[in-house]
mmCIF file of C-alpha atoms and ligand atoms in Angstrom:
data_model
loop_
_atom_site.group_PDB
_atom_site.id
_atom_site.type_symbol
_atom_site.label_atom_id
_atom_site.label_comp_id
_atom_site.label_asym_id
_atom_site.label_seq_id
_atom_site.Cartn_x
_atom_site.Cartn_y
_atom_site.Cartn_z
ATOM 1 C CA UNK A 68 136.152 112.192 147.718
ATOM 2 C CA UNK A 69 134.307 113.539 150.608
ATOM 3 C CA UNK A 70 130.115 113.161 151.521
ATOM 4 C CA UNK A 71 128.579 116.282 152.688
ATOM 5 C CA UNK A 72 127.178 115.013 156.022
ATOM 6 C CA UNK A 73 127.333 116.351 159.864
ATOM 7 C CA UNK A 74 129.365 116.796 161.963
ATOM 8 C CA UNK A 75 131.984 117.534 159.129
ATOM 9 C CA UNK A 76 132.295 115.806 155.256
ATOM 10 C CA UNK A 77 132.934 112.286 155.548
ATOM 11 C CA UNK A 78 135.630 110.969 153.447
ATOM 12 C CA UNK A 79 134.932 107.812 151.037
ATOM 13 C CA UNK A 80 137.534 105.017 150.430
ATOM 14 C CA UNK A 81 139.886 106.031 146.953
ATOM 15 C CA UNK A 82 138.519 102.713 146.592
ATOM 16 C CA UNK A 83 134.955 102.319 146.545
ATOM 17 C CA UNK A 84 135.298 98.248 146.922
ATOM 18 C CA UNK A 85 135.653 99.326 150.986
ATOM 19 C CA UNK A 86 132.458 100.464 151.054
ATOM 20 C CA UNK A 87 129.287 98.750 151.682
ATOM 21 C CA UNK A 88 125.203 99.428 152.165
ATOM 22 C CA UNK A 89 123.645 97.769 154.959
ATOM 23 C CA UNK A 90 120.357 97.420 154.908
ATOM 24 C CA UNK A 91 118.575 97.011 158.196
ATOM 25 C CA UNK A 92 115.599 95.099 158.384
ATOM 26 C CA UNK A 93 113.463 96.249 156.045
ATOM 27 C CA UNK A 94 111.142 93.474 156.620
ATOM 28 C CA UNK A 95 106.977 93.161 156.234
ATOM 29 C CA UNK A 96 107.569 92.395 159.878
ATOM 30 C CA UNK A 97 108.210 95.932 160.788
ATOM 31 C CA UNK A 98 106.480 97.817 157.255
ATOM 32 C CA UNK A 99 102.963 96.014 157.449
ATOM 33 C CA UNK A 100 100.372 95.721 159.434
ATOM 34 C CA UNK A 101 100.114 92.197 161.087
ATOM 35 C CA UNK A 102 103.665 92.188 161.626
ATOM 36 C CA UNK A 103 106.295 92.215 164.601
ATOM 37 C CA UNK A 104 106.025 96.126 164.730
ATOM 38 C CA UNK A 105 102.119 96.343 164.479
ATOM 39 C CA UNK A 106 101.605 93.870 167.702
ATOM 40 C CA UNK A 107 103.945 95.861 169.682
ATOM 41 C CA UNK A 108 101.139 98.423 168.869
ATOM 42 C CA UNK A 109 103.241 100.749 166.178
ATOM 43 C CA UNK A 110 101.437 102.452 162.850
ATOM 44 C CA UNK A 111 104.090 100.549 160.928
ATOM 45 C CA UNK A 112 102.371 102.770 157.557
ATOM 46 C CA UNK A 113 104.956 105.716 158.412
ATOM 47 C CA UNK A 114 108.130 103.660 157.802
ATOM 48 C CA UNK A 115 107.223 102.906 154.157
ATOM 49 C CA UNK A 116 107.920 106.573 153.450
ATOM 50 C CA UNK A 117 111.869 105.665 152.747
ATOM 51 C CA UNK A 118 111.291 102.875 150.334
ATOM 52 C CA UNK A 119 112.173 105.246 146.998
ATOM 53 C CA UNK A 120 115.107 106.868 148.662
ATOM 54 C CA UNK A 121 116.788 103.810 149.624
ATOM 55 C CA UNK A 122 115.996 102.035 146.326
ATOM 56 C CA UNK A 123 117.936 104.804 144.529
ATOM 57 C CA UNK A 124 120.857 103.889 146.503
ATOM 58 C CA UNK A 125 120.575 99.836 146.052
ATOM 59 C CA UNK A 126 120.405 100.643 142.423
ATOM 60 C CA UNK A 127 123.523 102.939 142.977
ATOM 61 C CA UNK A 128 125.388 100.179 144.510
ATOM 62 C CA UNK A 129 124.347 97.653 142.413
ATOM 63 C CA UNK A 130 124.973 99.438 139.192
ATOM 64 C CA UNK A 131 128.535 100.012 140.463
ATOM 65 C CA UNK A 132 128.739 96.464 141.995
ATOM 66 C CA UNK A 133 129.473 97.630 145.526
ATOM 67 C CA UNK A 134 128.565 95.524 148.488
ATOM 68 C CA UNK A 135 124.908 95.455 149.780
ATOM 69 C CA UNK A 136 124.436 93.682 152.960
ATOM 70 C CA UNK A 137 120.488 92.855 153.969
ATOM 71 C CA UNK A 138 119.556 91.741 157.456
ATOM 72 C CA UNK A 139 116.209 90.694 159.127
ATOM 73 C CA UNK A 140 115.325 90.228 162.870
ATOM 74 C CA UNK A 141 114.199 86.381 163.023
ATOM 75 C CA UNK A 142 113.772 83.755 164.931
ATOM 76 C CA UNK A 143 114.065 79.726 164.405
ATOM 77 C CA UNK A 144 110.977 78.148 164.202
ATOM 78 C CA UNK A 145 111.778 76.300 167.516
ATOM 79 C CA UNK A 146 112.677 79.995 169.391
ATOM 80 C CA UNK A 147 115.961 78.197 170.683
ATOM 81 C CA UNK A 148 117.754 81.541 169.217
ATOM 82 C CA UNK A 149 115.316 84.011 171.330
ATOM 83 C CA UNK A 150 116.080 84.935 175.049
ATOM 84 C CA UNK A 151 113.121 84.537 177.478
ATOM 85 C CA UNK A 152 113.504 88.246 178.313
ATOM 86 C CA UNK A 153 113.069 88.967 174.230
ATOM 87 C CA UNK A 154 110.192 86.290 174.177
ATOM 88 C CA UNK A 155 108.410 87.820 177.204
ATOM 89 C CA UNK A 156 108.636 91.502 177.087
ATOM 90 C CA UNK A 157 105.615 93.799 176.398
ATOM 91 C CA UNK A 158 102.184 93.312 177.022
ATOM 92 C CA UNK A 159 100.983 92.381 173.986
ATOM 93 C CA UNK A 160 98.427 89.937 172.361
ATOM 94 C CA UNK A 161 100.978 88.535 169.644
ATOM 95 C CA UNK A 162 104.261 87.703 171.344
ATOM 96 C CA UNK A 163 106.932 86.125 168.760
ATOM 97 C CA UNK A 164 106.293 82.981 167.630
ATOM 98 C CA UNK A 165 102.392 83.580 167.852
ATOM 99 C CA UNK A 166 100.790 83.079 164.884
ATOM 100 C CA UNK A 167 99.166 86.243 163.191
ATOM 101 C CA UNK A 168 98.028 87.451 160.044
ATOM 102 C CA UNK A 169 101.430 87.425 158.077
ATOM 103 C CA UNK A 170 101.942 84.000 159.928
ATOM 104 C CA UNK A 171 104.087 83.518 162.821
ATOM 105 C CA UNK A 172 105.312 86.681 164.438
ATOM 106 C CA UNK A 173 109.161 87.337 163.497
ATOM 107 C CA UNK A 174 109.664 83.553 162.788
ATOM 108 C CA UNK A 175 112.349 83.006 159.778
ATOM 109 C CA UNK A 176 110.788 82.281 156.363
ATOM 110 C CA UNK A 177 107.280 82.841 156.955
ATOM 111 C CA UNK A 178 105.660 85.260 155.094
ATOM 112 C CA UNK A 179 105.830 88.572 157.592
ATOM 113 C CA UNK A 180 109.666 87.912 157.675
ATOM 114 C CA UNK A 181 110.289 88.353 154.237
ATOM 115 C CA UNK A 182 112.257 91.803 152.950
ATOM 116 C CA UNK A 183 109.372 93.807 151.248
ATOM 117 C CA UNK A 184 109.626 93.408 147.441
ATOM 118 C CA UNK A 185 111.439 96.795 146.379
ATOM 119 C CA UNK A 186 114.007 96.277 148.111
ATOM 120 C CA UNK A 187 113.791 92.276 147.585
ATOM 121 C CA UNK A 188 117.557 91.255 147.676
ATOM 122 C CA UNK A 189 119.777 89.659 144.426
ATOM 123 C CA UNK A 190 120.081 86.423 144.531
ATOM 124 C CA UNK A 191 123.994 86.790 145.009
ATOM 125 C CA UNK A 192 123.863 89.395 147.557
ATOM 126 C CA UNK A 193 124.764 88.956 151.243
ATOM 127 C CA UNK A 194 121.008 88.649 153.652
ATOM 128 C CA UNK A 195 122.461 88.225 157.481
ATOM 129 C CA UNK A 196 119.531 86.573 159.885
ATOM 130 C CA UNK A 197 119.734 87.999 163.262
ATOM 131 C CA UNK A 198 118.159 87.213 166.477
ATOM 132 C CA UNK A 199 119.142 90.551 168.097
ATOM 133 C CA UNK A 200 118.576 94.488 167.309
ATOM 134 C CA UNK A 201 122.504 94.503 166.163
ATOM 135 C CA UNK A 202 123.368 92.871 162.974
ATOM 136 C CA UNK A 203 126.823 91.613 164.184
ATOM 137 C CA UNK A 204 125.141 89.242 167.778
ATOM 138 C CA UNK A 205 124.996 86.022 167.158
ATOM 139 C CA UNK A 206 125.486 86.025 163.380
ATOM 140 C CA UNK A 207 128.676 86.182 160.409
ATOM 141 C CA UNK A 208 128.720 89.513 159.794
ATOM 142 C CA UNK A 209 131.844 90.421 161.214
ATOM 143 C CA UNK A 210 134.076 88.090 158.929
ATOM 144 C CA UNK A 211 131.875 88.578 156.160
ATOM 145 C CA UNK A 212 133.320 92.277 156.182
ATOM 146 C CA UNK A 213 136.647 91.529 157.168
ATOM 147 C CA UNK A 214 136.934 89.154 154.304
ATOM 148 C CA UNK A 215 135.562 91.777 151.756
ATOM 149 C CA UNK A 216 137.907 94.246 152.712
ATOM 150 C CA UNK A 217 135.060 96.487 153.932
ATOM 151 C CA UNK A 218 136.387 99.739 156.107
ATOM 152 C CA UNK A 219 133.051 102.138 155.363
ATOM 153 C CA UNK A 220 129.718 101.595 156.069
ATOM 154 C CA UNK A 221 126.398 103.823 154.985
ATOM 155 C CA UNK A 222 123.516 102.131 157.766
ATOM 156 C CA UNK A 223 119.553 102.314 156.517
ATOM 157 C CA UNK A 224 116.591 100.701 157.144
ATOM 158 C CA UNK A 225 114.546 100.563 160.321
ATOM 159 C CA UNK A 226 113.601 101.505 163.236
ATOM 160 C CA UNK A 227 116.002 104.370 163.428
ATOM 161 C CA UNK A 228 116.964 104.353 167.259
ATOM 162 C CA UNK A 229 116.333 99.870 167.504
ATOM 163 C CA UNK A 230 118.144 98.261 165.060
ATOM 164 C CA UNK A 231 120.045 101.207 163.425
ATOM 165 C CA UNK A 232 121.301 102.609 165.970
ATOM 166 C CA UNK A 233 122.134 99.143 167.750
ATOM 167 C CA UNK A 234 124.560 98.030 164.437
ATOM 168 C CA UNK A 235 126.049 101.550 163.958
ATOM 169 C CA UNK A 236 127.323 101.477 167.556
ATOM 170 C CA UNK A 237 128.440 97.544 167.351
ATOM 171 C CA UNK A 238 130.232 98.451 163.824
ATOM 172 C CA UNK A 239 131.769 101.999 165.424
ATOM 173 C CA UNK A 240 133.419 99.737 168.295
ATOM 174 C CA UNK A 241 134.820 97.621 165.602
ATOM 175 C CA UNK A 242 136.422 100.387 163.909
ATOM 176 C CA UNK A 243 134.392 101.029 160.827
ATOM 177 C CA UNK A 244 133.648 104.735 159.345
ATOM 178 C CA UNK A 245 129.798 104.714 159.573
ATOM 179 C CA UNK A 246 127.417 107.371 158.532
ATOM 180 C CA UNK A 247 123.967 106.945 158.523
ATOM 181 C CA UNK A 248 121.720 107.907 155.836
ATOM 182 C CA UNK A 249 119.306 109.814 157.385
ATOM 183 C CA UNK A 250 115.896 109.746 154.812
ATOM 184 C CA UNK A 251 116.739 105.922 154.274
ATOM 185 C CA UNK A 252 116.137 104.916 158.353
ATOM 186 C CA UNK A 253 112.727 105.862 160.003
ATOM 187 C CA UNK A 254 111.480 105.375 163.431
ATOM 188 C CA UNK A 255 107.661 104.830 164.416
ATOM 189 C CA UNK A 256 108.722 107.669 166.955
ATOM 190 C CA UNK A 257 109.732 110.829 164.819
ATOM 191 C CA UNK A 258 111.037 112.297 167.841
ATOM 192 C CA UNK A 259 113.314 109.204 168.715
ATOM 193 C CA UNK A 260 114.672 109.133 164.658
ATOM 194 C CA UNK A 261 115.915 112.769 165.420
ATOM 195 C CA UNK A 262 117.710 111.980 168.394
ATOM 196 C CA UNK A 263 119.241 109.394 167.415
ATOM 197 C CA UNK A 264 120.382 111.277 164.523
ATOM 198 C CA UNK A 265 122.291 114.146 166.701
ATOM 199 C CA UNK A 266 123.130 111.529 168.815
ATOM 200 C CA UNK A 267 125.330 109.847 166.091
ATOM 201 C CA UNK A 268 127.138 113.161 164.996
ATOM 202 C CA UNK A 269 127.303 114.752 168.250
ATOM 203 C CA UNK A 270 130.792 115.177 170.352
ATOM 204 C CA UNK A 271 132.486 115.627 166.801
ATOM 205 C CA UNK A 272 130.782 112.432 165.478
ATOM 206 C CA UNK A 273 131.031 110.419 168.810
ATOM 207 C CA UNK A 274 129.640 107.612 166.798
ATOM 208 C CA UNK A 275 129.731 108.563 163.116
ATOM 209 C CA UNK A 276 128.458 110.880 160.637
ATOM 210 C CA UNK A 277 124.798 111.683 159.025
ATOM 211 C CA UNK A 278 123.533 112.633 156.055
ATOM 212 C CA UNK A 279 120.893 112.562 153.156
ATOM 213 C CA UNK A 280 120.854 110.357 150.256
ATOM 214 C CA UNK A 281 121.262 112.647 147.853
ATOM 215 C CA UNK A 282 124.304 113.959 149.010
ATOM 216 C CA UNK A 283 125.476 110.276 149.249
ATOM 217 C CA UNK A 284 124.732 109.878 145.314
ATOM 218 C CA UNK A 285 126.611 112.787 144.178
ATOM 219 C CA UNK A 286 129.703 111.769 145.855
ATOM 220 C CA UNK A 287 129.851 108.485 144.737
ATOM 221 C CA UNK A 288 128.887 110.039 141.171
ATOM 222 C CA UNK A 289 132.019 111.979 141.556
ATOM 223 C CA UNK A 290 134.621 109.182 143.245
ATOM 224 C CA UNK A 291 133.075 106.935 140.118
ATOM 225 C CA UNK A 292 134.501 109.565 137.608
ATOM 226 C CA UNK A 293 137.740 110.182 139.534
ATOM 227 C CA UNK A 294 138.600 106.113 139.882
ATOM 228 C CA UNK A 295 137.893 105.635 135.864
ATOM 229 C CA UNK A 296 140.559 108.507 135.864
ATOM 230 C CA UNK A 297 142.819 106.447 137.631
ATOM 231 C CA UNK A 298 144.392 103.367 136.331
ATOM 232 C CA UNK A 299 145.028 101.841 139.628
ATOM 233 C CA UNK A 300 141.696 101.344 140.575
ATOM 234 C CA UNK A 301 141.048 98.171 141.446
ATOM 235 C CA UNK A 302 144.470 97.312 143.469
ATOM 236 C CA UNK A 303 142.499 96.379 147.108
ATOM 237 C CA UNK A 304 144.092 96.514 150.115
ATOM 238 C CA UNK A 305 142.260 96.021 153.996
ATOM 239 C CA UNK A 306 143.773 98.587 156.196
ATOM 240 C CA UNK A 307 141.365 96.741 159.160
ATOM 241 C CA UNK A 308 143.012 93.759 158.394
ATOM 242 C CA UNK A 309 145.878 94.013 156.152
ATOM 243 C CA UNK A 310 147.437 90.716 156.053
HETATM 244 N N1 LIG B 170 110.045 97.633 167.738
HETATM 245 C C1 LIG B 170 111.522 98.243 167.133
HETATM 246 O O1 LIG B 170 111.546 99.438 166.701
HETATM 247 N N2 LIG B 170 112.004 97.980 166.140
HETATM 248 C C2 LIG B 170 112.484 96.395 166.526
HETATM 249 O O2 LIG B 170 111.567 95.594 167.168
HETATM 250 N N3 LIG B 170 113.561 96.205 165.462
HETATM 251 C C3 LIG B 170 113.925 96.605 164.504
HETATM 252 O O3 LIG B 170 114.267 97.837 164.642
HETATM 253 N N4 LIG B 170 114.515 95.973 163.330
#
């Protein structure tokens, strides 16, 4: 089954268990006043527009028992996993590790570091704590995806041109078929979001595909109808790791 996408249709795997939903950094730090995004001088409220579409996609994955990966950008309390360059970048009053209205900025387990309640992970769902912008850097994400036989990724979350784009590029280089869900990702800069979507799909999909959530949901429904009619559904192999 295909998702109607740009620059051309995105072919879903026959067995949807090879597909994962990746939700990047939907944490209070980036979506609420008083966090890292705010400290960097951004209007954080505009990111909240994607929450309903993302909730719908998340509910669909959960109801079908498909893999969901949440990520959180954060650092250890002693900041030992924060590079000097990241720590000292910028000219803002509040820096990583400083105490702000939602606790220490971008520090693991502080109130501001929590995923927003509307998208809170379920206890069995994977949460990747990442010190960088890309979700593969210094995390177990690659091993987790390989162990679970994932070949296709739907990329969502914030911000489009920073952590979402970086992760999609990392995933593309690792051989994953990636689609960015355009109404499930947002930026503090609308023009950067638009440019990122265009960059992903330019040159016949040099990094991957883009499509709205409605197109993803429509294809998932059709694929599940097909799978229900095929008794061999459920036999799993991992084309990226056949052994
Ligand atoms: N500042 C900004 O746009 N983003 C980040 O710092 N991290 C993520 O994108 N998650």
